[in-house]
Amino acid sequence: MSFLGLGGGSGGQHGSSQINSQAIDVAVAELDMITDIFNRVVSSCHTKCINQRYMEGDLLKGESVCIDRCVSKFFEVNKKVGERMQQMGGASQAAGGAG
Amino acid sequence: MDMSNFNTAEQAHMQKVIETKQMQDFMKLYSGLVERCFTSCCNDFTSKSLSSKEDTCVMNCTDKFLKHSERVGTRFAEHNAEMMGAAQAKR
């Protein structure tokens, strides 16, 4: 006689109609942050790289190269500022703890 | 932004959110661009209508900005992929 295994079958299915609002909030916050950074990069690099006289509708070679470098530097700055802020956050926490 | 852990309902919800934001973003882009090109190109108010010089300037301004935005988008995606990859690797 064999019994089919009762209980403990498929081990908890992912509720396909449930919405985990916390995960959604995190994803939306990340999306907002990325969109904001993108808009800032577009704006900054336009000011720095594009000739404001608009002699023609296409990007000049120099402008194209400038844009590539501008975006690259922007991300480096982004990374460095993030690291520095983490350092300072850590340092101030340590100081607060000792004080 | 990793959506592979989201179930069907969550993905559908995120898709709606993304569409709404894209629409808002587009409106901002449009009005921002109008102001930008107006500020750069239109400085002569001796006439009510645009001179042909101003008209050309505005056309070029719009074309250039959109091409610029596209190029930044390409580079941004490259760097973003690197950045996200590094963040994932750290976890």
Coordinates of C-alpha atoms in Angstrom, one line a residue:
Chain A
M1 CA 0.0 0.0 0.0
S2 CA 1.4 3.4 -0.9
F3 CA 0.1 6.7 0.3
L4 CA 0.6 9.7 -1.8
G5 CA 2.4 12.3 0.2
L6 CA -0.1 14.5 1.9
G7 CA 0.9 17.9 3.0
G8 CA 4.2 19.7 2.4
G9 CA 3.6 19.3 -1.3
S10 CA 4.8 22.2 -3.5
G11 CA 6.4 24.1 -0.6
G12 CA 4.7 27.5 -0.7
Q13 CA 3.8 29.0 -4.0
H14 CA 4.7 32.6 -4.8
G15 CA 1.3 34.4 -4.4
S16 CA 0.9 35.6 -7.9
S17 CA -1.8 38.1 -7.1
Q18 CA -0.2 39.6 -3.9
I19 CA 1.6 42.9 -4.1
N20 CA 4.5 43.4 -1.7
S21 CA 4.2 47.1 -1.3
Q22 CA 7.6 47.5 0.4
A23 CA 9.5 46.0 -2.5
I24 CA 7.4 48.1 -4.9
D25 CA 8.3 51.3 -2.9
V26 CA 12.0 50.4 -3.0
A27 CA 11.9 49.8 -6.7
V28 CA 10.0 53.1 -7.3
A29 CA 12.5 55.0 -5.2
E30 CA 15.4 53.5 -7.1
L31 CA 13.6 54.4 -10.4
D32 CA 13.1 58.0 -9.2
M33 CA 16.7 58.3 -8.2
I34 CA 18.0 57.0 -11.5
T35 CA 15.7 59.3 -13.5
D36 CA 16.8 62.3 -11.4
I37 CA 20.5 61.5 -11.9
F38 CA 19.8 61.1 -15.7
N39 CA 18.1 64.5 -15.9
R40 CA 20.9 66.1 -14.0
V41 CA 23.6 64.5 -16.3
V42 CA 21.7 65.7 -19.4
S43 CA 21.4 69.2 -18.1
S44 CA 25.0 69.5 -16.8
C45 CA 26.7 68.0 -19.8
H46 CA 24.6 70.1 -22.1
T47 CA 25.7 73.3 -20.4
K48 CA 29.3 72.2 -20.4
C49 CA 29.7 70.6 -23.8
I50 CA 27.2 72.1 -26.2
N51 CA 27.9 75.3 -28.0
Q52 CA 24.9 77.5 -27.2
R53 CA 24.9 79.2 -30.6
Y54 CA 23.3 76.3 -32.4
M55 CA 24.9 76.8 -35.8
E56 CA 23.6 73.4 -36.9
G57 CA 21.3 70.6 -35.8
D58 CA 23.8 67.8 -35.5
L59 CA 26.3 67.2 -32.8
L60 CA 29.8 68.2 -33.7
K61 CA 32.6 65.6 -33.2
G62 CA 34.1 67.6 -30.4
E63 CA 30.7 67.8 -28.6
S64 CA 30.2 64.1 -29.0
V65 CA 33.5 63.3 -27.4
C66 CA 32.9 65.8 -24.7
I67 CA 29.5 64.2 -23.9
D68 CA 31.1 60.8 -23.5
R69 CA 33.8 62.1 -21.2
C70 CA 31.3 64.2 -19.3
V71 CA 29.0 61.3 -18.5
S72 CA 32.0 59.2 -17.5
K73 CA 33.3 61.9 -15.1
F74 CA 29.9 62.4 -13.7
F75 CA 29.6 58.8 -12.7
E76 CA 33.1 58.9 -11.1
V77 CA 32.1 62.0 -9.1
N78 CA 28.9 60.2 -8.1
K79 CA 30.9 57.2 -6.9
K80 CA 33.4 59.3 -5.0
V81 CA 30.8 61.5 -3.3
G82 CA 29.0 58.4 -2.3
E83 CA 32.1 56.8 -0.8
R84 CA 33.0 60.0 1.0
M85 CA 29.6 60.4 2.5
Q86 CA 29.7 56.8 3.7
Q87 CA 33.0 57.5 5.4
M88 CA 31.8 60.7 7.0
G89 CA 28.6 58.9 8.1
G90 CA 30.7 56.1 9.6
A91 CA 33.0 58.6 11.3
S92 CA 30.2 60.7 12.8
Q93 CA 28.6 57.5 14.1
A94 CA 31.8 56.4 15.7
A95 CA 32.4 59.9 17.2
G96 CA 28.8 60.0 18.5
G97 CA 29.2 56.5 20.1
A98 CA 32.5 57.5 21.8
G99 CA 31.2 60.9 23.0
Chain B
M1 CA 16.6 47.8 -10.9
D2 CA 16.1 44.1 -10.7
M3 CA 12.5 43.1 -11.3
S4 CA 13.1 39.4 -11.7
N5 CA 12.0 38.7 -8.1
F6 CA 8.6 40.3 -8.6
N7 CA 5.6 38.3 -9.3
T8 CA 3.1 38.9 -12.1
A9 CA 0.9 41.4 -10.2
E10 CA 3.9 43.4 -9.0
Q11 CA 5.5 43.5 -12.5
A12 CA 2.2 44.7 -14.0
H13 CA 2.0 47.4 -11.3
M14 CA 5.6 48.5 -11.9
Q15 CA 4.9 48.6 -15.6
K16 CA 2.0 51.1 -15.0
V17 CA 4.1 53.2 -12.7
I18 CA 6.9 53.3 -15.3
E19 CA 4.5 54.3 -18.0
T20 CA 3.1 57.1 -15.9
K21 CA 6.5 58.4 -15.0
Q22 CA 7.6 58.2 -18.7
M23 CA 4.7 60.4 -19.6
Q24 CA 5.5 62.9 -16.9
D25 CA 9.1 62.9 -17.9
F26 CA 8.3 63.5 -21.5
M27 CA 6.2 66.6 -20.5
K28 CA 9.0 67.9 -18.4
L29 CA 11.5 67.3 -21.3
Y30 CA 9.2 69.2 -23.7
S31 CA 8.6 72.2 -21.5
G32 CA 12.3 72.3 -20.4
L33 CA 13.4 72.2 -24.0
V34 CA 11.1 75.0 -25.0
E35 CA 12.4 77.2 -22.3
R36 CA 16.0 76.3 -23.0
C37 CA 15.7 77.1 -26.7
F38 CA 13.8 80.3 -26.1
T39 CA 16.4 81.5 -23.7
S40 CA 19.3 80.7 -26.0
C41 CA 17.8 81.8 -29.3
C42 CA 15.2 84.6 -28.8
N43 CA 16.8 87.8 -27.6
D44 CA 15.5 90.3 -30.1
F45 CA 12.1 91.7 -29.3
T46 CA 11.8 94.3 -32.0
S47 CA 9.2 92.1 -33.7
K48 CA 6.4 89.8 -32.5
S49 CA 7.2 86.9 -34.8
L50 CA 10.4 84.9 -35.0
S51 CA 13.0 86.0 -37.5
S52 CA 14.3 83.3 -39.8
K53 CA 17.6 83.4 -37.9
E54 CA 15.7 82.7 -34.6
D55 CA 13.6 80.0 -36.3
T56 CA 16.8 78.2 -37.6
C57 CA 18.3 78.5 -34.1
V58 CA 15.3 77.0 -32.4
M59 CA 15.2 74.1 -34.9
N60 CA 18.9 73.5 -34.4
C61 CA 18.5 73.8 -30.7
T62 CA 15.8 71.2 -30.6
D63 CA 17.6 68.8 -32.9
K64 CA 20.8 69.1 -31.0
F65 CA 19.3 68.7 -27.6
L66 CA 17.5 65.6 -28.6
K67 CA 20.6 64.1 -30.1
H68 CA 22.6 65.1 -27.0
S69 CA 20.0 63.5 -24.8
E70 CA 20.1 60.3 -26.9
R71 CA 23.8 60.1 -26.7
V72 CA 23.9 60.7 -22.9
G73 CA 21.2 58.0 -22.6
T74 CA 23.5 55.5 -24.4
R75 CA 26.5 56.3 -22.3
F76 CA 24.4 56.4 -19.1
A77 CA 23.1 52.9 -19.7
E78 CA 26.6 51.6 -20.1
H79 CA 27.8 53.2 -16.9
N80 CA 24.6 52.3 -15.1
A81 CA 25.1 48.7 -16.0
E82 CA 28.6 48.8 -14.6
M83 CA 27.4 50.5 -11.4
M84 CA 24.5 48.0 -10.9
G85 CA 26.9 45.1 -11.6
A86 CA 29.3 46.4 -9.0
A87 CA 26.5 46.8 -6.5
Q88 CA 25.2 43.3 -7.2
A89 CA 28.7 41.8 -6.8
K90 CA 29.1 43.4 -3.4
R91 CA 26.0 41.7 -2.0

